[in-house]
Every structure is written in C-alpha cells, then in structure tokens.
XYZ file of C-alpha atoms in Angstrom:
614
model
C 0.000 0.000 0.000
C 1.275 2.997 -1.260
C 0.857 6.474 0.420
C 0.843 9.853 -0.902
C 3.631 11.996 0.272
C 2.161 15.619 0.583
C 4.097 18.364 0.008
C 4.675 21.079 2.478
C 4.605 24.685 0.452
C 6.277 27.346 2.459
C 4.835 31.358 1.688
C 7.980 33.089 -0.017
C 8.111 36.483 1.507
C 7.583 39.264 -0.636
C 10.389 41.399 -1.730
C 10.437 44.584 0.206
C 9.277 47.939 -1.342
C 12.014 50.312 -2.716
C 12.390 52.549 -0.044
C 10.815 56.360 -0.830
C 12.168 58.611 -2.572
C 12.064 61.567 -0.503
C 14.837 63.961 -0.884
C 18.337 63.545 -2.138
C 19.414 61.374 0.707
C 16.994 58.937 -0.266
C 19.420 57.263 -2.730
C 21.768 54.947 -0.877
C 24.231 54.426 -3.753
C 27.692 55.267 -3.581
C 27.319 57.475 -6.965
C 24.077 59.465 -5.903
C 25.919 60.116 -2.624
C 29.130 61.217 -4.026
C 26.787 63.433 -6.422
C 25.089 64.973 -3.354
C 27.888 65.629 -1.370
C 29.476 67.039 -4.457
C 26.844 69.350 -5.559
C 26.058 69.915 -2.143
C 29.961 71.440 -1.630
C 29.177 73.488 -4.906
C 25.849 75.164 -3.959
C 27.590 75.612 -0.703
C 30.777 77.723 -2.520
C 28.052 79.302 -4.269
C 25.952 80.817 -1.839
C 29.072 81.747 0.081
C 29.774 83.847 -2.933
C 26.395 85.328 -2.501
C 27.024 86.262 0.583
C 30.408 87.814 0.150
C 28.087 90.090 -2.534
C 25.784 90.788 -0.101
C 28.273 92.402 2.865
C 30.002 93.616 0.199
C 27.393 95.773 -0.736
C 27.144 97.309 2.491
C 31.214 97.652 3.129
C 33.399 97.300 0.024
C 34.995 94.558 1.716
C 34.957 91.662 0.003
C 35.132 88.969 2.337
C 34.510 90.111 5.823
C 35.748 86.894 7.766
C 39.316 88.593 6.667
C 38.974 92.147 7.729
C 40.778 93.098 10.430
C 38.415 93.365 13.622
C 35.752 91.221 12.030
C 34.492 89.263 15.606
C 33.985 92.846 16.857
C 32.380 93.946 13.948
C 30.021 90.786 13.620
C 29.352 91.358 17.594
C 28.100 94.976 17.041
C 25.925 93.333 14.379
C 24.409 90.728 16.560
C 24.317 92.591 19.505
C 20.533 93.136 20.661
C 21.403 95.830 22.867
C 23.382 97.648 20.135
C 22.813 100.213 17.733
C 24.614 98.790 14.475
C 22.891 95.765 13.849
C 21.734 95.346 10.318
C 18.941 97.207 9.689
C 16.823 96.088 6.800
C 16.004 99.973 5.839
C 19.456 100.758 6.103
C 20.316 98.284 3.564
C 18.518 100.597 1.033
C 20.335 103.745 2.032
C 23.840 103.040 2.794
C 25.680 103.332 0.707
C 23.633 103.056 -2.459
C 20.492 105.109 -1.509
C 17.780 103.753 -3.387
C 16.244 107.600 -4.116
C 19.403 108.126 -6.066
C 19.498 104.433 -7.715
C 16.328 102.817 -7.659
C 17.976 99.623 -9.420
C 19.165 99.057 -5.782
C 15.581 97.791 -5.077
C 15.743 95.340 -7.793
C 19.553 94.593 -6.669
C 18.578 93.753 -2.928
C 15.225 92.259 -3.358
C 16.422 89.575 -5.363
C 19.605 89.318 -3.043
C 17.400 88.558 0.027
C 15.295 86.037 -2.354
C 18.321 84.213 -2.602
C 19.460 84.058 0.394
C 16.484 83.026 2.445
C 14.866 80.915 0.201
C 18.739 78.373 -0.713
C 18.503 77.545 2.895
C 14.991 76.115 3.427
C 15.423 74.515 0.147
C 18.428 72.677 1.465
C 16.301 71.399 4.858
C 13.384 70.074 2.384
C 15.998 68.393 -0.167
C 19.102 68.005 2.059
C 17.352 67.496 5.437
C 17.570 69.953 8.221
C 21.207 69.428 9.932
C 22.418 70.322 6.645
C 21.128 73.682 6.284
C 23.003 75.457 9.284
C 25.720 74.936 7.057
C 23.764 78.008 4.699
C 22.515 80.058 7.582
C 25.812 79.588 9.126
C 26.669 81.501 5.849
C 24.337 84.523 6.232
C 25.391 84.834 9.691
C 29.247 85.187 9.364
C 29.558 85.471 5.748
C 26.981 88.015 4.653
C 26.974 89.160 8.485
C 23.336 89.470 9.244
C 22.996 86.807 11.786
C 19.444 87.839 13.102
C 18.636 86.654 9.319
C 20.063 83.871 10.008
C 18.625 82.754 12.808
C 15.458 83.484 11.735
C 15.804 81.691 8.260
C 17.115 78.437 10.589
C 13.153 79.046 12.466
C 12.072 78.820 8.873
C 14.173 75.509 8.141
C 13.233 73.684 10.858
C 9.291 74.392 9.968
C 9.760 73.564 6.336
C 11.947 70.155 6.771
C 8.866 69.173 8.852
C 7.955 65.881 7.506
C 4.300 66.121 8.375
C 3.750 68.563 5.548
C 3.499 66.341 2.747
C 3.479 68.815 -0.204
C 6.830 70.375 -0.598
C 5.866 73.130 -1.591
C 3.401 74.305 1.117
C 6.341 73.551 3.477
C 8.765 75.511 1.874
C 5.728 78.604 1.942
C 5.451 78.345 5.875
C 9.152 78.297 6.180
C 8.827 81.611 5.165
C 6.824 82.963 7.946
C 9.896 83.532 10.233
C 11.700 85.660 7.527
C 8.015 88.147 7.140
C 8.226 88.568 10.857
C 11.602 89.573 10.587
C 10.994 91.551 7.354
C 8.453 93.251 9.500
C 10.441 93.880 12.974
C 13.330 94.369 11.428
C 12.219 97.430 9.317
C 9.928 99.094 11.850
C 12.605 101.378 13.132
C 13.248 103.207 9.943
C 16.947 104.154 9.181
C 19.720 105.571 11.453
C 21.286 106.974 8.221
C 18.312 108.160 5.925
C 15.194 108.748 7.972
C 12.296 108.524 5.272
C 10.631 112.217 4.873
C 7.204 111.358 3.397
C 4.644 108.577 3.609
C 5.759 107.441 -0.393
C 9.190 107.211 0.796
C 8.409 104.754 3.742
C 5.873 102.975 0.913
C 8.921 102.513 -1.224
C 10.990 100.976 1.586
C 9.172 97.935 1.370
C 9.411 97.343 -1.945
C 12.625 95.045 -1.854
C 11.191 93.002 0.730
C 8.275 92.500 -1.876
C 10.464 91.373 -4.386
C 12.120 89.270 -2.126
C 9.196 86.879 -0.630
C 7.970 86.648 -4.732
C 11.531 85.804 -5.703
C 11.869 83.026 -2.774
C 8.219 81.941 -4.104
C 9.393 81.220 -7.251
C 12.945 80.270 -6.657
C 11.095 77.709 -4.292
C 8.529 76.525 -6.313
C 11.078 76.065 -10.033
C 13.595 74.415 -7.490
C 11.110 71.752 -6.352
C 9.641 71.327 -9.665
C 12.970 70.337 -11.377
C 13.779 68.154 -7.744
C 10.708 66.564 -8.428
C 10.845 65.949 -12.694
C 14.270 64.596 -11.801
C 12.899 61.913 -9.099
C 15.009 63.812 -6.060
C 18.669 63.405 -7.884
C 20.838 65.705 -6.815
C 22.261 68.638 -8.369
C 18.550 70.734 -8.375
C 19.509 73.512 -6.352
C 22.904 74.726 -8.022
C 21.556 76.027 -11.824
C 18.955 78.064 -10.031
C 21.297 79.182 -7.395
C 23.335 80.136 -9.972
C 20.793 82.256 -11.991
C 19.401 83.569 -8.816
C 23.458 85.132 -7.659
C 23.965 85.988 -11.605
C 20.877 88.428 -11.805
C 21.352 90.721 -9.089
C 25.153 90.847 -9.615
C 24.708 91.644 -13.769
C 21.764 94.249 -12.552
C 24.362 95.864 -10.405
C 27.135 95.949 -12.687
C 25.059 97.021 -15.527
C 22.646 99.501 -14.169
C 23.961 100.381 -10.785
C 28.075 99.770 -11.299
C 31.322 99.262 -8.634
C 32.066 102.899 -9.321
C 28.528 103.762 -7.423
C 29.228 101.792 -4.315
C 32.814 102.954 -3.575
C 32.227 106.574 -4.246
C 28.902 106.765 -1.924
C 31.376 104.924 0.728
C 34.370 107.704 0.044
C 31.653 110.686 0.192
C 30.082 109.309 3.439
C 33.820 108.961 4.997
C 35.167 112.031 3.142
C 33.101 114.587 1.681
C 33.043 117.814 3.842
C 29.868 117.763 5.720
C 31.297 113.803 6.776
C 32.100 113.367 10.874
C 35.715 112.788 9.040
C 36.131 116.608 9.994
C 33.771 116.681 12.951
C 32.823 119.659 14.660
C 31.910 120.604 17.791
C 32.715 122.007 21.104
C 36.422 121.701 22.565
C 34.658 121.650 26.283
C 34.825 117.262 26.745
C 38.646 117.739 25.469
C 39.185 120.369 28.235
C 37.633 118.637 30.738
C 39.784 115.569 30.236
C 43.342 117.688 30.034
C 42.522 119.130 33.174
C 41.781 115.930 34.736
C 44.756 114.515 33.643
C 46.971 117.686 34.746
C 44.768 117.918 38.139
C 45.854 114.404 38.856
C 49.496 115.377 38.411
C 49.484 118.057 40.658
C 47.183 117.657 43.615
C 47.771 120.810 44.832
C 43.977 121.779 46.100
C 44.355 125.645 45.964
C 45.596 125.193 42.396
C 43.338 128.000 40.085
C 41.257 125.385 38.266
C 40.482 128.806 35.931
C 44.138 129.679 35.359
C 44.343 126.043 34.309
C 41.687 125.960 32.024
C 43.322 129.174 30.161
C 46.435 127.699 30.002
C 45.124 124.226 28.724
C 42.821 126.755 25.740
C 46.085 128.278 24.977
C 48.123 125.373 24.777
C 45.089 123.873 22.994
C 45.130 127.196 20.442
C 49.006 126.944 19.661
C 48.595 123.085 18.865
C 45.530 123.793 16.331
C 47.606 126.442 14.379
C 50.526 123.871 14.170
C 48.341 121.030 12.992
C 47.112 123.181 10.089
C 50.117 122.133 8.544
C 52.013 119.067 10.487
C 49.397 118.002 12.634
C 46.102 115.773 12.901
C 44.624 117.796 10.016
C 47.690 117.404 7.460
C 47.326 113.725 8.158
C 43.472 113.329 7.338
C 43.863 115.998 4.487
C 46.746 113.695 3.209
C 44.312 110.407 3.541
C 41.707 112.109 1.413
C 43.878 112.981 -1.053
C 45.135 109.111 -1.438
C 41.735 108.082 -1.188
C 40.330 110.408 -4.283
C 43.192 109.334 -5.959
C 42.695 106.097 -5.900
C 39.462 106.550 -6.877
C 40.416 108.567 -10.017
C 43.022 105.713 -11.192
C 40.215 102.584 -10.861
C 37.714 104.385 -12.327
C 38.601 107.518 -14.812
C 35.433 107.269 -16.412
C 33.127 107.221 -13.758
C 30.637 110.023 -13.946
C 31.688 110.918 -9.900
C 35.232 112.350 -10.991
C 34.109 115.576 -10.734
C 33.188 114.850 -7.378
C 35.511 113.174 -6.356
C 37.831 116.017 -7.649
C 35.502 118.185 -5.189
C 35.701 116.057 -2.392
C 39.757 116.520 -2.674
C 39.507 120.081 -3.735
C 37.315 120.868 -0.226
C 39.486 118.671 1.654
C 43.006 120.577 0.180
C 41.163 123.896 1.474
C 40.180 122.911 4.865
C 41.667 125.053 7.760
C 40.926 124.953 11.295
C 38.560 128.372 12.421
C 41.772 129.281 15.720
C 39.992 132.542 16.599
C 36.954 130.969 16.639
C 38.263 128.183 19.509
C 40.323 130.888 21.324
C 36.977 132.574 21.749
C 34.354 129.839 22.095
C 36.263 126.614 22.573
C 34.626 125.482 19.389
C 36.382 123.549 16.844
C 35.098 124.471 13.348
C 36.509 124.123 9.826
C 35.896 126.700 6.631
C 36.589 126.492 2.792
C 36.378 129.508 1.547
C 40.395 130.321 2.201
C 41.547 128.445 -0.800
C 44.892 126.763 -0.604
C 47.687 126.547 -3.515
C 47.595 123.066 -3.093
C 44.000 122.643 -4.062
C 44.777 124.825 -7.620
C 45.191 121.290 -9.365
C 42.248 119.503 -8.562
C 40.058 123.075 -9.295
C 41.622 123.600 -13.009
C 40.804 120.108 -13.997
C 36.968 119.925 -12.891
C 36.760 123.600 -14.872
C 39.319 121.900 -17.764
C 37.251 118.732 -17.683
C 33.796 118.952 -16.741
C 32.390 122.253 -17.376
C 28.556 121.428 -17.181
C 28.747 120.113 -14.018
C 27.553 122.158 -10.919
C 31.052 121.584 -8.940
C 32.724 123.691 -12.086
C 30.591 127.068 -10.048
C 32.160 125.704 -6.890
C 35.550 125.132 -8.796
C 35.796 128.904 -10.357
C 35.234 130.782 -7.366
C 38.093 128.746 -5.544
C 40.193 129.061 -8.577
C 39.225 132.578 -9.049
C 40.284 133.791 -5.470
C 43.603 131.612 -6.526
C 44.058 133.259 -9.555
C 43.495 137.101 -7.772
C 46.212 136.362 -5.238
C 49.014 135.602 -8.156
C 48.004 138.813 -9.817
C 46.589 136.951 -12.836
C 42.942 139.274 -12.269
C 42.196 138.719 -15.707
C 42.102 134.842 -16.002
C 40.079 134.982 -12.978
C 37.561 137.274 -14.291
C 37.186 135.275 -17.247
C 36.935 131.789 -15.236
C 33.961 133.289 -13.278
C 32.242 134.969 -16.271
C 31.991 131.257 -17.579
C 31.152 129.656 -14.407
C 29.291 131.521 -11.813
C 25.633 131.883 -13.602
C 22.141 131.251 -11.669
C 21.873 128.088 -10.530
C 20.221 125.712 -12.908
C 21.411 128.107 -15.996
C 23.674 125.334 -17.528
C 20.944 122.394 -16.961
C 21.175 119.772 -20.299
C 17.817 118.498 -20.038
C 14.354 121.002 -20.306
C 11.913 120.693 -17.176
C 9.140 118.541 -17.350
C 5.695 120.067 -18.369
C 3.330 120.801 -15.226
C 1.432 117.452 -14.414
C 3.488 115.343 -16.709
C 4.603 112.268 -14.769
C 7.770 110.712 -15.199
C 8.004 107.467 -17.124
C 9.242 103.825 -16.096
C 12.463 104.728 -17.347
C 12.738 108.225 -15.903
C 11.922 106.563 -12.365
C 14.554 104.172 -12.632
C 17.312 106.103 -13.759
C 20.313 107.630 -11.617
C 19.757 110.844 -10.103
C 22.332 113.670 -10.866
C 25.519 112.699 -9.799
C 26.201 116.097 -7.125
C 22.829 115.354 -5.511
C 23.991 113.981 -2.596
C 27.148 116.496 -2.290
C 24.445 119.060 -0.883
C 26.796 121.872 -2.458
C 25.256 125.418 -1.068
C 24.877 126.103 -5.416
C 23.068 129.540 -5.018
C 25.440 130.568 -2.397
C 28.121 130.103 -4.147
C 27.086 131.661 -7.187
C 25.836 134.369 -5.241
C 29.491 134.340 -3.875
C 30.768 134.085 -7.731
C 28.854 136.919 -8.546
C 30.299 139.585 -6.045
C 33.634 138.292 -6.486
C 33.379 139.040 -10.342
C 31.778 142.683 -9.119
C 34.162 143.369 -7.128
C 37.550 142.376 -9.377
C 35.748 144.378 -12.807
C 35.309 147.563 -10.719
C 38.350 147.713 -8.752
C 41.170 147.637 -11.839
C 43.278 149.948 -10.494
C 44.950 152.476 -12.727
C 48.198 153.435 -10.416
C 48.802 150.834 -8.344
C 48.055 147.761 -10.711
C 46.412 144.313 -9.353
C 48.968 144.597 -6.079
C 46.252 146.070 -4.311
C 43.670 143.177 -4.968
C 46.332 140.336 -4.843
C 47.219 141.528 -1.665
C 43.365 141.277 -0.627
C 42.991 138.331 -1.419
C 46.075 137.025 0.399
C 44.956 137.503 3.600
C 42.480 135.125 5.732
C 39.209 136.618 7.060
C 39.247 134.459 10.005
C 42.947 135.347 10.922
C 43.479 136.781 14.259
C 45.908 139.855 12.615
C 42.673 140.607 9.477
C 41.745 143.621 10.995
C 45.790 144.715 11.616
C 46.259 143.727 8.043
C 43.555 145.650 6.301
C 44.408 148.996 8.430
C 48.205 148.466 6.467
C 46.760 147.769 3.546
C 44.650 151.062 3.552
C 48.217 153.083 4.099
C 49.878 150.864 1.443
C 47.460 151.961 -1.300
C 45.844 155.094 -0.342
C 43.466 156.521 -2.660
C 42.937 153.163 -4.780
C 40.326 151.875 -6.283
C 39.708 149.349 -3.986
C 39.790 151.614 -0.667
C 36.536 151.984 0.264
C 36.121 147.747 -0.286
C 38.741 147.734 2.497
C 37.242 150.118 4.516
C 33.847 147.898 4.558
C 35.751 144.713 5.322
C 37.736 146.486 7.942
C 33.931 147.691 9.554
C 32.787 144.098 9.616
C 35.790 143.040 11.778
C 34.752 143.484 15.166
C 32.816 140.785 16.952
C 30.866 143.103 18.500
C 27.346 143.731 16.797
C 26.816 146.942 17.751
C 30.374 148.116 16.953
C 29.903 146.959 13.279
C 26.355 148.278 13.064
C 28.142 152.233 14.606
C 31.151 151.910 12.182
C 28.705 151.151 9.034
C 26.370 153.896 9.639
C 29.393 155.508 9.722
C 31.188 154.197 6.383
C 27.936 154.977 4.483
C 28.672 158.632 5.094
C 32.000 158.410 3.845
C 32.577 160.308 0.444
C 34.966 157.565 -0.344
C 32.175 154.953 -0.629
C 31.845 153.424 -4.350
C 31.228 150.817 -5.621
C 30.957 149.088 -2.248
C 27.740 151.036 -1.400
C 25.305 148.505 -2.140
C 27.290 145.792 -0.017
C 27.449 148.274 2.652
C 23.883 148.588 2.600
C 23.399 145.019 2.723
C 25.841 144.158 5.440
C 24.216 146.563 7.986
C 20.889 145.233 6.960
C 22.319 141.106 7.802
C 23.558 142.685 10.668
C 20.577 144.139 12.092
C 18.554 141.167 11.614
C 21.422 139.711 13.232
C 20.560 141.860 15.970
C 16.807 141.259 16.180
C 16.009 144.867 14.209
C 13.943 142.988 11.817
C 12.259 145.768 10.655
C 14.746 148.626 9.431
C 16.755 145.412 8.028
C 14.178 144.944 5.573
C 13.877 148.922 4.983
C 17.426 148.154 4.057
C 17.432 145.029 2.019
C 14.258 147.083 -0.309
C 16.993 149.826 -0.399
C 19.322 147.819 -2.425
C 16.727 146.165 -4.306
C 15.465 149.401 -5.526
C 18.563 151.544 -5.504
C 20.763 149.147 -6.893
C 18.886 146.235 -9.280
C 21.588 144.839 -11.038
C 24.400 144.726 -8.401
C 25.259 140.931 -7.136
C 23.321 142.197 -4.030
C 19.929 142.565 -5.195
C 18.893 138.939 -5.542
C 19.932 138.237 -2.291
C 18.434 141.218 -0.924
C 15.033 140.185 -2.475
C 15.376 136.314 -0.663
C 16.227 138.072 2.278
C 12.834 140.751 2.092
C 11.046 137.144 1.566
C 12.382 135.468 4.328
C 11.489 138.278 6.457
C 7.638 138.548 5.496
C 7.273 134.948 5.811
C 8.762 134.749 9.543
C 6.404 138.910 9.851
C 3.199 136.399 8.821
C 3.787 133.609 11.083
C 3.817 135.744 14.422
C-alpha cells in the first residue's frame, strides 16, 4: 500500500518595497551620494559667494571673515542691545540710496530672495542638519545673523515631515523671515530717515520682491527636484541664476564705481564726521583731569588752568594746520580720491571726487573761533595753492557740471592772489551763472509724470554732495563785481592780490587791512577795504556804529550797495527785523543789477514769511 507523500509549500516572503524617494538622501548608492555631497559642496561655494556680494554691498569689503576686527564687527551686528545691527532699511540707504538708484531695489530684493529661500530649500531636499551649514553663511559670511537665525526658524518648519506637499512647506518656512521683514524694518533708518509717507511705501518694496523671488525660486527648485525623481544637483543652476541676476543688474545699471564713491563721500566729503565739529569743552575737561591728577595741589586755580590748557590747545591747532592731525586726514583724502580717479577715470563721480579733494586741500581749522568759544570748526572759503590742481581740472574737464561754479570761485580767489585778475575774471564769467542756468535736459511740463524709465534712472551725480549752489554763485557773482570795478589804474592788481592774500578768520585781518589802507591810499579798492575792515569786530553793535558811519564816507563806491546790505544782515542779526528789511528794499530798488539785489530780495522774503507767522 502505497501512500501519498504531501508536500509542504512554504509562503515566499515578498520582496520589500524600494524605499521612498524623498529627498536627495533617499538614494543609498555610492554614486548618488558622491553626487550629493558634491553638488552639495558646490551650492555651498556658491551661496558663500552670494554672501560675500551681499556684505560687500554694504562695506566694500569683500570677504569680511578677513577684515581686520571682524568678531567685533560681527558682535556689534548681533548685539541686541546695540545700535549697528543690520537694519533692513538701512540696507537701502547706505551706501547706495535707493532715491538716487532705484535699481538698488531690484539689486537687494532679489539678493534677500536668494538668500532666504537656498537655505529652506536645502532642509526640504538636504534634510535639516544640513542647512546650518547656509545660515551659518548669512550669519558670518553676509553678516546678518538675526537673518540667520530666523531663516534656521524657517528651516526647521519647512523640513517638517508632516507637511506632505513640498511646496506648502517651503511657503510656511517663510513665515519667520516676514516677521523679521516686519520687525526688522519698523525702526526706519539711522542713516536716511524717510521724509514722506511714499518714501516709507517705497521701503518695502525690496522686501516684496524678495518673498515673490523666494516663491518662485522655491517653487522652479522643487519642480525640477521633483521631474528629476530627487537626484541631486537641483539647487545649483537656479542658485546660480538667482546670484547671476542681481550681480549683472548691479554691474550694468547700478556699477562698482557707485558703491565705492557713496562709501568715500560718506567717509570724506566735507559735511562727513571725518572733519567733525563741535565744542572743545569734553577735550578740556579731560586735560585738566589729567593735569589735576598730576598736581594735587587743592588751591591750584582750576580757571588759570583751564586758560592755560585753551592756549596750549590754540598753539597746537595752528601747528596742525600744517604738520598736525589735520595734514594727516587731508593727506588720507587725497590718497583716497586718488585712488578713486586711477580705478575708475570714467566714472561720472570724478568731478566729485575732484571736489571732495579740492574741499578737503582747502580745509583750515577756524583758531579765533576756539580761542573765543572753545569750538572747533573748519571753513573752505580760504583756498589753498595746493588745491589749484584739482580746481583747473573739474573747470578743464567737466564744465557742465555744478562743482565747475564751486571750482571757479576757488580758482578765481587763486588766480586774484598771483596777480593773474584777468584769467580769474574770465573763469567766473563762464562759471558763476544762476543756478540751474547750464541744466542739459528742459523741465518737465506741469502734471506730466515721469516714465518707467525716468523713475529708474540715476539721479544727478552732485545730488547727494548738498553743495550750497546759489550761495556760491551768489558768492561768484560779487567776487566778479568786485575784481571788474576795482582795476586799479596806479597801483596795478597789487592792491587786490594783496586782498585776497589775507584770511578773514585770521586773528591779525583787521591789523592787516588797516596796512593795507596806508599801502594803497586813494585806490580803487579803498573803500572795499574800509567795509571789510567795519565788519571786523565781533561786536554787533560796533559793526552796526562803524557802518552807519562808512555809508557817510565820500569815499564809498562801488561798495555802497554791499554796505547797505551788510548793515541790513547785521541788524537782523541783531533782532532789528524791521529797518533790516527797509534796508534790504533799499538795495533792491537803488541798486537792481548789483550781485546784491537777488539776495536782498530772498532776504525781504524770508522776512515777510517769519512777519506772517507771528
């Protein structure tokens, strides 16, 4: 009997799935990983490079980790308590103001796109541990760790694997960097303080631009991760495009030349803290402490001490007018311009730059002014030899532009003192018309509104100089009166070169004109002396007495309408508002076409404007 074996089927267990493919990590093979960590190292060198651009921007400085004090420097940035962290607004004002180069929006909008939106890609398609690495970037690369740390908020929320579409992730990831957007640019700007309620609308929008830009950058980036099944190498081509836009905008429409000359005008030009003035009283204080400690003898004359310290103080000020603290920043901006001028002769700031140096050739230190306040003040308007260069090539080489007025007068008054009347006469017959005179392009119709192109192109290159144009033409204009009517038959030019060789503000000006007037009596010029030697003393009174008195004098000339209009600035000077603007109608009426009338006319303006608010 034969039985029937049966035959025992085991179940064959089923093949496991293929794991998910969920983001580049997903692929165990040796070649995807070596492709990851590859491209991973190149979007890495990339975005670096992005953030280089982006402190760069703000500094010149290329690569901040390598300055010299750069842990200080990222500490005042960081710093809650501080007042120099980075201020979103501030990004659109310094140095590139956006009012004078509205390309800057464009520029930092899509800057910002970048570099919040490459680091929450990297936590959705690199996981989250990997995208410190990028904010790790923003915060000591492009210095602005408060970005940073809020972009890592935005990581962690968008790597969260609850959130299955990628794309709604990467949107809430973004909620962190519109708080900040939002925080971060209440305050306004320490630099550039908005003025009007379209200036604070136009403020925001770069950060517009740059929550669209992340939007898209976002949404192509996870569209090509996705056609591509999660291979790597999905972030780097759009990385790429997104650093290649804003830097070809920039170099195209906004240029290298525009970011290192606002950063040499803010250190340099001559309203800059380069030259700060101010009160000598903190200074004092601290010399007398020091000396106080050295001697501490209590019956000591702390008011003896405090002369002696002013004089000391006033001896050392007309020293460093020529070996000094002053030589050595005067010497700085010189190098500085001139480095400017070699890397880029083209620019269209050479003639300010030129003006800058020009300014900072002429700068001297107001002594009388600190012997008799304690105040520390600069002036301009004593021109110095040295300065002749840079003045002859903005008139040789840029005549339209406004800093050739500026340039004449200097070079006019340089001119005058080497006896050479004649070239100066002709240098401010060319150059010191009404303001807006020499303007290349016609105003725009009443209630014509610019167009696209109009918004977005540079402003005037001396906009931001704030040059004092009418009074300086003003200036140019009784300078040019006073040289054509004061050719002097007998004595030459000696009398006017010899004028213009001395220094209002110099203790021995009064002293100086009173030899002067016994040098060259009877000449032309006298009775321009004898108004500039009435206008000497510091008293107001005394130069209102000796005025009244001058415009008695027979001798009085062609000085009698700036004799007139002295006493009148005077007496408003001394709260006589009313016979002032008797005065100022005086020379208005009495004398229409001397250099003196417009300003006489402002003045009678100014006057009935402050009559009508009381």
């Amino acid at each position: 009997m034969t039985t029937a074996r049966k035959t025992i089927r085991f179940p064959v267990p089923a093949a496991p799935p293929p794991p998910q493919i969920v983001d580049v990590w997903s692929r165990t093979q040796p070649k995807y990983r070596r492709r990851a960590v590859l491209f991973l190292l190149l979007t890495a060198a990339l975005f670096a490079g992005l953030g280089s651009f982006a402190y760069w921007l703000r500094s010149g400085v290329v690569f901040a980790p390598a300055m010299r004090g750069y842990w200080a420097a990222w500490w005042r940035a960081f710093n809650p308590a501080g007042e120099e962290q980075v201020n979103l607004t501030d990004l659109l004002v310094y140095p590139i103001h956006l009012e004078q180069v509205p390309m800057q929006i464009v520029v930092v909008g899509l800057l910002l796109a970048s570099l919040i939106s490459v680091p929450i890609l990297v936590a959705i398609l690199y996981r989250f541990p990997l995208s410190l690495l990028f904010t790790g970037i923003v915060a000591f690369v492009a210095m602005m760790p408060w970005l940073a740390v809020c972009g890592s908020a935005g990581c962690l929320i968008a790597s969260w694997r609850r959130i299955a579409f990628r794309y709604a992730s990467a949107t809430i990831g973004l909620l962190p960097m519109v708080a900040y957007f939002v925080v971060a640019s209440q305050d306004g700007s320490r630099l550039a303080p908005p003025t009007t309620p379209a200036d604070k609308v136009t403020l925001y929008y770069p950060w517009l631009i740059a929550l669209i830009g992340s939007a898209v950058t976002m949404g192509l980036t996870l569209l090509i991760a996705r056609l591509v099944n999660y291979r790597p190498g999905a972030i780097a081509p759009v990385l790429a495009v997104m650093f290649a836009v804003p830097w070809v905008i920039f170099e195209t429409q906004v240029g290298r030349d525009e970011l290192y000359y606002r950063l040499l005008e803010r250190a340099y030009a001559p309203d800059s803290r380069f030259f700060e003035e101010g009160p000598a009283e903190e200074a004092i204080e601290r010399a007398m402490r020091r000396e106080l400690r050295r001697d501490s003898d209590p019956t000591r004359n702390r008011h003896a001490l405090r002369q002696n310290i002013l004089l000391y103080m006033t001896f050392q000020l007309e020293a460093d007018q020529h070996l000094g603290v002053l030589a050595q920043r005067v010497h700085e901006v010189f190098e500085q311009c001139g480095r400017f001028r070699e890397e880029f002769s083209h620019s269209r700031y050479i003639p300010n730059v030129l003006y800058i140096q020009g300014m900072a050739l002429d700068t001297r230190v107001d002594v009388n002014r600190f012997r008799q306040e304690a105040y520390i003040d600069y002036y301009h308007d004593f021109p110095s030899h040295v300065s002749y260069d840079a003045w002859a090539a903005v008139l040789s080489n840029f005549p339209q532009s406004p800093v050739a007025t500026v340039a004449a007068v200097h070079t006019a008054k340089l001119l005058v003192r080497d006896s050479r009347v004649d070239q100066a006469i002709e240098a401010l017959q060319r150059f010191a018309r009404p303001a807006g005179q020499d303007s290349s392009s016609p105003p725009r119709p009443a209630g014509q509104r610019p167009g696209w192109r109009e918004m977005l192109d540079k402003k005037p290159a001396e906009a931001t100089l704030n040059i004092p144009l009418r009074a300086v033409v003003s200036e140019g204009r009784r300078l040019l009166d006073l040289l054509v009517n004061n050719r002097d038959t007998r004595y030459g030019d000696a009398p006017l070169a010899d004028l213009f060789a001395l220094d209002p503000r110099s203790t021995h000006y009064a002293s100086n004109l009173e030899d002067l007037l016994g040098r060259y009596p009877g000449s032309a010029l006298e009775d321009n002396l004898l108004l500039a030697s009435a206008l000497t003393p510091r008293s107001a009174a005394t130069r209102i007495a000796r005025l009244r008195e001058l415009l008695l004098d027979a001798r009085l000339n062609d000085a009698r309408p700036a004799a007139i209009y002295d006493l009148a600035r005077v007496l408003e000077e001394d709260y006589q508002p009313a016979e002032a603007q008797e005065l100022y109608r005086q020379v208005m009426e009495a004398h229409p076409l001397s250099p003196w009338a417009d300003d006489a006319k402002a003045a009678v303006e100014r006057l009935t404007q402050m009559a009508a608010r009381r």
